[in-house]
PDB file of C-alpha atoms and ligand atoms in Angstrom:
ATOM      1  CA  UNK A1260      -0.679 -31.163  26.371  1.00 46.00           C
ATOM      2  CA  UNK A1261       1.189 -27.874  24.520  1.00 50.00           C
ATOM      3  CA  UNK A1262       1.943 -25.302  26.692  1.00 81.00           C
ATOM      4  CA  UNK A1263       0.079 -22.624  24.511  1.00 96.00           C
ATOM      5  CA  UNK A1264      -2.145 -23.682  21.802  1.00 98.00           C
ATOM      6  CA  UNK A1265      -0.992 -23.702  17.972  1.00 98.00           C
ATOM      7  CA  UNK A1266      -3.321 -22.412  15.698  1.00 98.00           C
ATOM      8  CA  UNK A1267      -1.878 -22.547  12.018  1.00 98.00           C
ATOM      9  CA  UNK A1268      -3.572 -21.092   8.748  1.00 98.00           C
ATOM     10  CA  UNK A1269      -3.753 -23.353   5.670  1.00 98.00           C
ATOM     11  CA  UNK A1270      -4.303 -20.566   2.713  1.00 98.00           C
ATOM     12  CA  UNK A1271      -4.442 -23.645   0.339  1.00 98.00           C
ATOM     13  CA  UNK A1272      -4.366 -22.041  -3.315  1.00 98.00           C
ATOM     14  CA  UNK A1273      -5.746 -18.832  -2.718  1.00 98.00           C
ATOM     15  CA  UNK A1274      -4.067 -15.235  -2.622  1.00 98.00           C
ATOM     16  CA  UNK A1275      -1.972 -13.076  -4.651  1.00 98.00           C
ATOM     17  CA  UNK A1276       0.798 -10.944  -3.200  1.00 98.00           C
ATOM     18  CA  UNK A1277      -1.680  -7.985  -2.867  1.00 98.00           C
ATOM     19  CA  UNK A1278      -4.057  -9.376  -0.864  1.00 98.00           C
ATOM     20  CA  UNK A1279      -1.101 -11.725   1.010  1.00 98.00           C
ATOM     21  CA  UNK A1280       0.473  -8.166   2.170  1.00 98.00           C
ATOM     22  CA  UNK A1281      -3.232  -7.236   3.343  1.00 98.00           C
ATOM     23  CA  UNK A1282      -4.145 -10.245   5.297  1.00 98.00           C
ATOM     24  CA  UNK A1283      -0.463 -10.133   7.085  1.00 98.00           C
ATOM     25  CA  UNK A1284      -0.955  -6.793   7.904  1.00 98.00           C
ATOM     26  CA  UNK A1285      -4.476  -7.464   9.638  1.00 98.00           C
ATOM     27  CA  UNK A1286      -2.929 -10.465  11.757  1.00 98.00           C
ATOM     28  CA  UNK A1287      -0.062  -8.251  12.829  1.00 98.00           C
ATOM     29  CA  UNK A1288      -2.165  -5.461  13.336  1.00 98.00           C
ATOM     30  CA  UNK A1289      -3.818  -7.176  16.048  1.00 98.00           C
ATOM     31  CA  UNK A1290      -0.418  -7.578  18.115  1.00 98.00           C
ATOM     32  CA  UNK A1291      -1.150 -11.156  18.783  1.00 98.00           C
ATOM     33  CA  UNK A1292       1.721 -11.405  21.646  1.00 97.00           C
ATOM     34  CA  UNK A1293      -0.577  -9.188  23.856  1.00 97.00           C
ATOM     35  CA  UNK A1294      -4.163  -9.984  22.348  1.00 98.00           C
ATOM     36  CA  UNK A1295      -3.378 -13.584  22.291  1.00 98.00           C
ATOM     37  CA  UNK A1296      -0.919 -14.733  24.252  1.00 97.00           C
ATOM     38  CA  UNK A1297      -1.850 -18.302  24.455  1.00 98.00           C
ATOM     39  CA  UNK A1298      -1.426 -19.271  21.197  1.00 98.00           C
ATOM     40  CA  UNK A1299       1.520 -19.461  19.012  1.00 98.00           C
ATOM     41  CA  UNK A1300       0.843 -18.629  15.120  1.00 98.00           C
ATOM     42  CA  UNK A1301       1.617 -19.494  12.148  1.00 98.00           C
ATOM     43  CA  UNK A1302       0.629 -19.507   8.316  1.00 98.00           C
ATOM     44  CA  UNK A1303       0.859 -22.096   5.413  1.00 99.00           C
ATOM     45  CA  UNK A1304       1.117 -20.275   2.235  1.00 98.00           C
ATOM     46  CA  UNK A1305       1.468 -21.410  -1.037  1.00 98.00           C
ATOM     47  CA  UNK A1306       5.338 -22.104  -2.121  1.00 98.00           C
ATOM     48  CA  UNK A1307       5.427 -19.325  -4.294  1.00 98.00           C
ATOM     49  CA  UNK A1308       4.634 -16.697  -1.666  1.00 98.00           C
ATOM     50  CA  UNK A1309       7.011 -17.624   0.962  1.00 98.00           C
ATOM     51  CA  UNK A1310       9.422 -15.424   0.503  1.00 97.00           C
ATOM     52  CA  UNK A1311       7.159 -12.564   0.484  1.00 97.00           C
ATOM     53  CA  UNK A1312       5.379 -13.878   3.648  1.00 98.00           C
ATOM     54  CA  UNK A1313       8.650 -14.564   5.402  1.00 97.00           C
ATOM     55  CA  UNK A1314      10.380 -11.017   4.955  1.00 97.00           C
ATOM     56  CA  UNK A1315       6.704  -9.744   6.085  1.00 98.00           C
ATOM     57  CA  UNK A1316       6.953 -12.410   8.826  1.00 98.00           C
ATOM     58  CA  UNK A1317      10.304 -11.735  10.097  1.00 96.00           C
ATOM     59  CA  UNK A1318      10.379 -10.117  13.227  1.00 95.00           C
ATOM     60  CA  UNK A1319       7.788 -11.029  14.266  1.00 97.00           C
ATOM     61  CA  UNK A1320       5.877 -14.152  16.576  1.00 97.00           C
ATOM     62  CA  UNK A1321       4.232 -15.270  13.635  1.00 98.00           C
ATOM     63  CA  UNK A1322       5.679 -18.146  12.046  1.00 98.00           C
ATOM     64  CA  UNK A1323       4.999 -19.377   8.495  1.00 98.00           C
ATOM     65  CA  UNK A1324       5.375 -22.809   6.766  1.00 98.00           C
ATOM     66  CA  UNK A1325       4.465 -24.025   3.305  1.00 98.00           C
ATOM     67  CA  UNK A1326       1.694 -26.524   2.313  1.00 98.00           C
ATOM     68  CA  UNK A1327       3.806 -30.065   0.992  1.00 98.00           C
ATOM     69  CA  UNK A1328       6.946 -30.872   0.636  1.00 98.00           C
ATOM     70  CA  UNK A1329       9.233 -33.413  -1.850  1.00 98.00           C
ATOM     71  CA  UNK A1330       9.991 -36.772   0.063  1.00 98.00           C
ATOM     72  CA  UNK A1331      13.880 -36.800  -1.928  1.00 98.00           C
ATOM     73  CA  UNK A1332      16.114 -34.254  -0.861  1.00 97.00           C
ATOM     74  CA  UNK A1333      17.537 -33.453  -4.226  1.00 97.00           C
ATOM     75  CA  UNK A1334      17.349 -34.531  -7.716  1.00 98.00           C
ATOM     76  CA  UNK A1335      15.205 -34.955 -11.145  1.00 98.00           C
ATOM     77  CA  UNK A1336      12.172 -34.325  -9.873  1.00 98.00           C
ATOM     78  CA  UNK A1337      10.434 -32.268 -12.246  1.00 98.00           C
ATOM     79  CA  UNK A1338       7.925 -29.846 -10.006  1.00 97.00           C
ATOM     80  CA  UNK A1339       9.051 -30.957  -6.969  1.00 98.00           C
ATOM     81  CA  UNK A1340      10.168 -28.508  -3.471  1.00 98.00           C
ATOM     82  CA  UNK A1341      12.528 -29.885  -1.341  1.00 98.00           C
ATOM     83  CA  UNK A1342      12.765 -29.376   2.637  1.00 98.00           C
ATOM     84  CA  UNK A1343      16.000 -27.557   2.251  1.00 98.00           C
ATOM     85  CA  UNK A1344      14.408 -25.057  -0.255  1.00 98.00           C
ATOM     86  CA  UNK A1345      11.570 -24.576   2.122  1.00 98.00           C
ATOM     87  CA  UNK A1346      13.594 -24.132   5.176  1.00 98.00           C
ATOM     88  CA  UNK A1347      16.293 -21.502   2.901  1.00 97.00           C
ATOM     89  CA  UNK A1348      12.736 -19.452   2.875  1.00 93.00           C
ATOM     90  CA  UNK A1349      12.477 -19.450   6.714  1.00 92.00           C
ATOM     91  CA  UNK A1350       9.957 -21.712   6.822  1.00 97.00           C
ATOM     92  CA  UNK A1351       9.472 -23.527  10.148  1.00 98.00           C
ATOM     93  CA  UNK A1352       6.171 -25.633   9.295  1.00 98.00           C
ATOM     94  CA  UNK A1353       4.908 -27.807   6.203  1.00 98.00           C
ATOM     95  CA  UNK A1354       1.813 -29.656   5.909  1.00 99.00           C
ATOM     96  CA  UNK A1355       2.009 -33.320   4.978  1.00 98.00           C
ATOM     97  CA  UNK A1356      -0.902 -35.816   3.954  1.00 98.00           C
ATOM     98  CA  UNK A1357      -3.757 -33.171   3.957  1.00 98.00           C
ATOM     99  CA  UNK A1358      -6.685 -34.687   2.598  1.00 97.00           C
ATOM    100  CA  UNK A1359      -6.858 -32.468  -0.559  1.00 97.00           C
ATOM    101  CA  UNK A1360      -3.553 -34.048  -1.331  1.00 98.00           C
ATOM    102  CA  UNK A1361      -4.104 -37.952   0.058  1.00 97.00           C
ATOM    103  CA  UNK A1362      -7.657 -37.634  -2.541  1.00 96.00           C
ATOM    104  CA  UNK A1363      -6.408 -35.411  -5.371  1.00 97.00           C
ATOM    105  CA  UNK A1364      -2.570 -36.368  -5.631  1.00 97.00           C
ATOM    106  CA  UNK A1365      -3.033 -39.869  -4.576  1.00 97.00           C
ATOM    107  CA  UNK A1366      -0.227 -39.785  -2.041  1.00 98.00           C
ATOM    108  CA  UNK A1367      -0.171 -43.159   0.421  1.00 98.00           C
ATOM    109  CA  UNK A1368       0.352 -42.823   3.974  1.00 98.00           C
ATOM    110  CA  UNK A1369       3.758 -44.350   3.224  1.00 98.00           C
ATOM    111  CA  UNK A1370       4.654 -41.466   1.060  1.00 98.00           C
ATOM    112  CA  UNK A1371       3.078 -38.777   3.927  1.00 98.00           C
ATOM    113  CA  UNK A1372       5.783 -40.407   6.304  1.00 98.00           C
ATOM    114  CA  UNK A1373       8.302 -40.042   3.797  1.00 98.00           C
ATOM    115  CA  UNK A1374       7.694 -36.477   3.419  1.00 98.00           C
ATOM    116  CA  UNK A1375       7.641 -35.846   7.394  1.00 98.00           C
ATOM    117  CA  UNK A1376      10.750 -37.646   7.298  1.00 98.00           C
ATOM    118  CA  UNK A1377      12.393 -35.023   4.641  1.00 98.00           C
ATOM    119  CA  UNK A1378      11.226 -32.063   6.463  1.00 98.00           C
ATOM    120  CA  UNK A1379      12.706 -32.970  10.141  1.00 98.00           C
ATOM    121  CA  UNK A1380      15.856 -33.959   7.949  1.00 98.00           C
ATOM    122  CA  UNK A1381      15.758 -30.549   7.540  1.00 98.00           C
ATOM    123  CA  UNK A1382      14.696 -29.074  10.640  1.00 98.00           C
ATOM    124  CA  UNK A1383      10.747 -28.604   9.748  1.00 98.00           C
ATOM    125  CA  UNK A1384       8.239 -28.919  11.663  1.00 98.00           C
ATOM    126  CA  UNK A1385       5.705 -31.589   9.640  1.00 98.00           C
ATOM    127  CA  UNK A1386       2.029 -30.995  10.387  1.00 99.00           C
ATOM    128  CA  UNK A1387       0.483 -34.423   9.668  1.00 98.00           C
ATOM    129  CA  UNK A1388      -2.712 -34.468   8.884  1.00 98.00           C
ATOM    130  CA  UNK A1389      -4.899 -37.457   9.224  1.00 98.00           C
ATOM    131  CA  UNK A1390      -8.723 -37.837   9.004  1.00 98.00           C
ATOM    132  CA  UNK A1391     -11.866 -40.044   7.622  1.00 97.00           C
ATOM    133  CA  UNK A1392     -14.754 -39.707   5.188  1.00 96.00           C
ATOM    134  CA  UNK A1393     -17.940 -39.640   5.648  1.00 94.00           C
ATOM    135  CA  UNK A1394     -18.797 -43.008   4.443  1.00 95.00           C
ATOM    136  CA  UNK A1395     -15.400 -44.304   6.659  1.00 96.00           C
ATOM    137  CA  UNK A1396     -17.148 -42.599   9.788  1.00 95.00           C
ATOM    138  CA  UNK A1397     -20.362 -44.007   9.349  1.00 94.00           C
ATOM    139  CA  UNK A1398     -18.764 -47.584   8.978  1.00 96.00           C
ATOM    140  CA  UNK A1399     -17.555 -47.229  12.128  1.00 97.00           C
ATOM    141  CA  UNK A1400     -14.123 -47.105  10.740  1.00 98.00           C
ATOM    142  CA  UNK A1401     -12.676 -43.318  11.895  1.00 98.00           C
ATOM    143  CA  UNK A1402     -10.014 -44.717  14.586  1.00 98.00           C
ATOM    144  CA  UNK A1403      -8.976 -48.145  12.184  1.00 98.00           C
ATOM    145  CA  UNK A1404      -8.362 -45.220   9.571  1.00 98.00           C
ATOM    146  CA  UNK A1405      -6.762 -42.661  11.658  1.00 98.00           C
ATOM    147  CA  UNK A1406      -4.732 -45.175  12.679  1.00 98.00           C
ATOM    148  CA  UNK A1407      -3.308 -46.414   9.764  1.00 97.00           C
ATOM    149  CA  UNK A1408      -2.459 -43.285   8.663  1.00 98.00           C
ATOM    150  CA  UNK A1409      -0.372 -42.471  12.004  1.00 98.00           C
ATOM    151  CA  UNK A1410       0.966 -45.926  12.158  1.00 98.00           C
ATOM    152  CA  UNK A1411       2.797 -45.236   8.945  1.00 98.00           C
ATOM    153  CA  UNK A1412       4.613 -42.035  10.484  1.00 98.00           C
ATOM    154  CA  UNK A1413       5.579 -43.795  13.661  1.00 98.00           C
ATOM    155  CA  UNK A1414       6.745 -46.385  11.760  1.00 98.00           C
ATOM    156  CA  UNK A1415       9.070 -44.439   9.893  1.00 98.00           C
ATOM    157  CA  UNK A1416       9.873 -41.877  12.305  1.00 98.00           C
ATOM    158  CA  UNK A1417      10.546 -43.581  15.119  1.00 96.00           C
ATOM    159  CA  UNK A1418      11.831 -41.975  17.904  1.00 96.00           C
ATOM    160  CA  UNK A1419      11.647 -38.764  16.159  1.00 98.00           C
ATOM    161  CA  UNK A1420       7.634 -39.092  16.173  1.00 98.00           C
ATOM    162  CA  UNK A1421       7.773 -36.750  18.774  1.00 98.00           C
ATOM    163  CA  UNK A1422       8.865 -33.877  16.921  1.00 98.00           C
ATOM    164  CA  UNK A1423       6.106 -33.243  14.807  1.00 98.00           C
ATOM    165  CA  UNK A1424       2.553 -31.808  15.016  1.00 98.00           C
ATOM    166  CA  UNK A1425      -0.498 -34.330  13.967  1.00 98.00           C
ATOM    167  CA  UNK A1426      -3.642 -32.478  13.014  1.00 98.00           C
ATOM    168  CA  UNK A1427      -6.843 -34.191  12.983  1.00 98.00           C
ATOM    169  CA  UNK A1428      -9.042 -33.601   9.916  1.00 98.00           C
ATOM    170  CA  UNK A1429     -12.204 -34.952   9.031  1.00 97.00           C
ATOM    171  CA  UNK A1430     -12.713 -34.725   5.606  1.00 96.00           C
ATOM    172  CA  UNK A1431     -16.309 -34.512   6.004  1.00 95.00           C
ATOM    173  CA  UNK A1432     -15.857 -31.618   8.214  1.00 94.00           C
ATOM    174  CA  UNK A1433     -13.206 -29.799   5.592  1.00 92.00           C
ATOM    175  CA  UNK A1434     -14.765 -26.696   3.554  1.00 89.00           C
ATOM    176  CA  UNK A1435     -18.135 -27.880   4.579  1.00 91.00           C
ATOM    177  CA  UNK A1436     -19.023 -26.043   7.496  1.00 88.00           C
ATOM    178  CA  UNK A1437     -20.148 -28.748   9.186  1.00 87.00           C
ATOM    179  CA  UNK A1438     -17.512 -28.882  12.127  1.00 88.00           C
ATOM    180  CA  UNK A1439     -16.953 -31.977  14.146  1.00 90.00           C
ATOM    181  CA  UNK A1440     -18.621 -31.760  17.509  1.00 95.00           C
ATOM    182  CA  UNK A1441     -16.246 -30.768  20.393  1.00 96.00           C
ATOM    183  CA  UNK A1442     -16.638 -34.422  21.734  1.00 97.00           C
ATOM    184  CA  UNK A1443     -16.428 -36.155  18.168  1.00 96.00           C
ATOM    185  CA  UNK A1444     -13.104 -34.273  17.891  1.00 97.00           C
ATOM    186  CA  UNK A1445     -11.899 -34.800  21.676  1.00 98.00           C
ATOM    187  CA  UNK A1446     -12.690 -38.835  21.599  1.00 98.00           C
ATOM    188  CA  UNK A1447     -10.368 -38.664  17.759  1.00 98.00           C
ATOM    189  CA  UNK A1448      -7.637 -36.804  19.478  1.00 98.00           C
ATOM    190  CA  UNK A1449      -8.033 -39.418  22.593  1.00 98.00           C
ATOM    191  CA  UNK A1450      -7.475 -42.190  20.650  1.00 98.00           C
ATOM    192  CA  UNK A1451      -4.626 -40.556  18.542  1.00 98.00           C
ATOM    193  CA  UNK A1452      -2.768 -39.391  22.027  1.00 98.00           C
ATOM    194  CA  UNK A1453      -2.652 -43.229  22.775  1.00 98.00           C
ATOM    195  CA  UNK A1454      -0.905 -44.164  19.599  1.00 98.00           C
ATOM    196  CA  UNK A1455       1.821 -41.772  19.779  1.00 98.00           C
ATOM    197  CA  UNK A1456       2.251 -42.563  23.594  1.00 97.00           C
ATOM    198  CA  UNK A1457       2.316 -45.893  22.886  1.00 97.00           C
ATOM    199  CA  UNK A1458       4.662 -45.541  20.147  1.00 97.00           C
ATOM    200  CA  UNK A1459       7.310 -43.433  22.650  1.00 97.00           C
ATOM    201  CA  UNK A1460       6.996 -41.699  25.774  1.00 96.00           C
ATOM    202  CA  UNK A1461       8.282 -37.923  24.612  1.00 97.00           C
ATOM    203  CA  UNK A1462       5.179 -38.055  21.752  1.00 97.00           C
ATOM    204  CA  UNK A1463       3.087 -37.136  24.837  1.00 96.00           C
ATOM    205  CA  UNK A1464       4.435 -33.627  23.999  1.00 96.00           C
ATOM    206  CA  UNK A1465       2.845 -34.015  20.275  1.00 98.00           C
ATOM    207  CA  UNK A1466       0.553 -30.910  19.506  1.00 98.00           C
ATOM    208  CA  UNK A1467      -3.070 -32.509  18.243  1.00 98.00           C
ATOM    209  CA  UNK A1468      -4.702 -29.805  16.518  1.00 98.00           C
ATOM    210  CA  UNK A1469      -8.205 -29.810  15.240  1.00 97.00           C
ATOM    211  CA  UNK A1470      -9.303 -28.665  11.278  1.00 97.00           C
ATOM    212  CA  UNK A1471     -12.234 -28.864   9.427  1.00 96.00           C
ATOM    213  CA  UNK A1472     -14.804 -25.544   9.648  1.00 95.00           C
ATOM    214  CA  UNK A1473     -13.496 -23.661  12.501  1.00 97.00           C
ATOM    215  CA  UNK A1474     -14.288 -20.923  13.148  1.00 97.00           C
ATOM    216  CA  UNK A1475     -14.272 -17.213  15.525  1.00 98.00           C
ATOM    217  CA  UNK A1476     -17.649 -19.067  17.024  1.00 97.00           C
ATOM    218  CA  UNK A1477     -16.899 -22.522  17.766  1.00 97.00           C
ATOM    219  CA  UNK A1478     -12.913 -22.430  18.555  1.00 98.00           C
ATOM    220  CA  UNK A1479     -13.095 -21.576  21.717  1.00 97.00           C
ATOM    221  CA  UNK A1480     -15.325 -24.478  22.550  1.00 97.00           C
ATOM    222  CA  UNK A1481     -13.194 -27.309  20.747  1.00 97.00           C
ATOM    223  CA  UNK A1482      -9.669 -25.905  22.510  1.00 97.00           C
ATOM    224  CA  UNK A1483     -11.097 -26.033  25.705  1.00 97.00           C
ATOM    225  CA  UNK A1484     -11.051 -30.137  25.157  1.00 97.00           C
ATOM    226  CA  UNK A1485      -8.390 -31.703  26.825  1.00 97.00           C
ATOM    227  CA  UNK A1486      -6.766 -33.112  24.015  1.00 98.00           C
ATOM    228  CA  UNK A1487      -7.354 -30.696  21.296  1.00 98.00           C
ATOM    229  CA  UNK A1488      -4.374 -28.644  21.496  1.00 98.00           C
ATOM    230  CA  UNK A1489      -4.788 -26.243  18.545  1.00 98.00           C
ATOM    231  CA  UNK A1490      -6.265 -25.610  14.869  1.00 98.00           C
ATOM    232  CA  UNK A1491      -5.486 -26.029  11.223  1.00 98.00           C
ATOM    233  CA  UNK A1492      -7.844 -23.083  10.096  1.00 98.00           C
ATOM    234  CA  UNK A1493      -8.794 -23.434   6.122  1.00 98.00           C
ATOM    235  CA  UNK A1494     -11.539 -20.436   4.807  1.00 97.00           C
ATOM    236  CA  UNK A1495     -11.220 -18.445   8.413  1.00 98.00           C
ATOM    237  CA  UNK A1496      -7.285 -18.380   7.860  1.00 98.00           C
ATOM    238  CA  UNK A1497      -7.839 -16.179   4.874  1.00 98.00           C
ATOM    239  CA  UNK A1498      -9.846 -13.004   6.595  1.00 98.00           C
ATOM    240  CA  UNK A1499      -7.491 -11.317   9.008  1.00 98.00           C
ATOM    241  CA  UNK A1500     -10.563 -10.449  11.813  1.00 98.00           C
ATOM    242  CA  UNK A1501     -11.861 -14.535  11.882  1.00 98.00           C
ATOM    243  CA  UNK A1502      -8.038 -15.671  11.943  1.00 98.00           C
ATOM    244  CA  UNK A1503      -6.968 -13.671  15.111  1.00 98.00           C
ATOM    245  CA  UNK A1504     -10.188 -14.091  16.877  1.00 98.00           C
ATOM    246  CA  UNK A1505      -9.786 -17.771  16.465  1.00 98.00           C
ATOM    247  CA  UNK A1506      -6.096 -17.578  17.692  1.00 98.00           C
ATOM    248  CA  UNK A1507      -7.714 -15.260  21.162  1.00 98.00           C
ATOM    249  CA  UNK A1508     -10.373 -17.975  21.402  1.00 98.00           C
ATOM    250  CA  UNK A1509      -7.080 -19.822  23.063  1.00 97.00           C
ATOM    251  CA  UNK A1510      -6.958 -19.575  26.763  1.00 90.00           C
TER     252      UNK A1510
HETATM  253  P1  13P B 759     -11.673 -25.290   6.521  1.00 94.04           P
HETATM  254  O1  13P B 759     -11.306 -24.575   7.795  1.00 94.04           O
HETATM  255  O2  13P B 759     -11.918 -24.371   5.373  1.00 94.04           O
HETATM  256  O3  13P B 759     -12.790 -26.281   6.751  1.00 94.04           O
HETATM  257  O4  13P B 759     -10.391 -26.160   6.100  1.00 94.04           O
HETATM  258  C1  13P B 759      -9.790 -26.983   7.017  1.00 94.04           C
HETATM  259  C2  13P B 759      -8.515 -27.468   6.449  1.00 94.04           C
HETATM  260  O5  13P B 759      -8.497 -28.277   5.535  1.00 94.04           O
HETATM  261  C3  13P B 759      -7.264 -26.925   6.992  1.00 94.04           C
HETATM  262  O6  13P B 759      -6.161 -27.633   6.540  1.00 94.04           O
END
């Protein structure tokens, strides 16, 4: 539906501020306005770094974002990074309800919408991610699951559903290599289209990106799908030469 395709890099916990300053350098180095110009960029870095990335950033068409965010705006929470923090960074993205933090931190769809809530409070862009297992794919059970974790975000959002970016995910397809065919992936972002159209008109305009194992080879292939309007790029986001060849695979 997008315009131009969104491809966005999730660094997850990796980096230091050496090699942060080389990867940004090889992105920019590629001059991505002219090399791809039908994709808009951006990176997810880990909170710590976003000051570094931004003043790197700035000036630049590539946005950058962090990787969670607090559902409170302010108060005694011990550890926790608000929206308004993020966005004083020049952040315009953050990643809610990725998988590694759904599994690992235990967070409920409930507390995902929460968090997308915060950010557009504060004029972020959430990236929600939903997705299945393994097991919950071969039960027949992806869109019952993928629903259920949307449903929670419409539900909370509302009208304001249509503001954020939902990124598809299959957590069997995460770190694995093993990428979700382009029609396993198309029929997902199908089904998730309906929801948010359902749920109000303007989420037509809703970017559905595709993550789990993509890569320079195979993006091209999954963006060409009607629905799949982008990528949430994992290990390829972290070498400069994959990341921008995945972001010219956009056309
Ligand atoms: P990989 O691209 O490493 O599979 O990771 C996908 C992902 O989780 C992006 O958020």
């Amino acid at each position: 539906m997008a315009m131009k395709k969104l491809v966005v890099g999730n660094w997850k916990m990796h980096g230091s501020r050496a090699s942060n300053a080389e990867l940004i350098k090889g992105v920019l180095a590629a001059d991505l306005p002219k090399s791809a110009p039908h994709a808009d960029v951006a990176v997810c870095v880990p909170f710590v770094y976003l000051s570094d990335v931004a003043e790197m950033l700035r000036h630049t068409t590539v946005a950058c974002g962090a990787q969670d965010v607090s559902s409170r705006a302010q108060g005694a929470y011990t550890g926790e990074v608000s929206a308004s923090m993020i966005r004083e960074f020049g952040a315009r993205y953050v990643i809610v309800g990725h998988s590694e933090r759904r599994s690992y931190h235990a967070e409920s769809s409930q507390l995902v919408a929460d968090k997308a809530k915060a950010a557009l409070a504060e004029g972020l862009t959430p990236i929600v991610c939903v997705g299945e297992t393994l097991a919950e794919r071969e039960a027949n059970q992806t869109e019952f699951v993928v629903a259920e974790q949307l449903k929670a975000v419409i539900d909370t959002l509302g009208a304001q559903i249509a503001e954020v970016v939902v990124a598809y995910e299959p957590v069997w397809a995460i770190g694995t290599g093993k990428t979700a065919t382009p029609e396993q992936a198309q029929a997902v972002h199908a089904f998730l289209r309906v929801q948010l159209v359902a749920a109000h008109p303007d989420a037509a305009r809703v970017p559905l990106l595709y993550g789990g194992s993509v890569k320079p080879d195979n993006a091209r292939e999954l963006f060409s799908q009607p629905d799949i309007d982008g990528g949430l790029i994992g290990g390829a986001s972290l070498k400069a030469a994959d990341f921008v060849a995945i972001a010219q695979a956009a056309v």
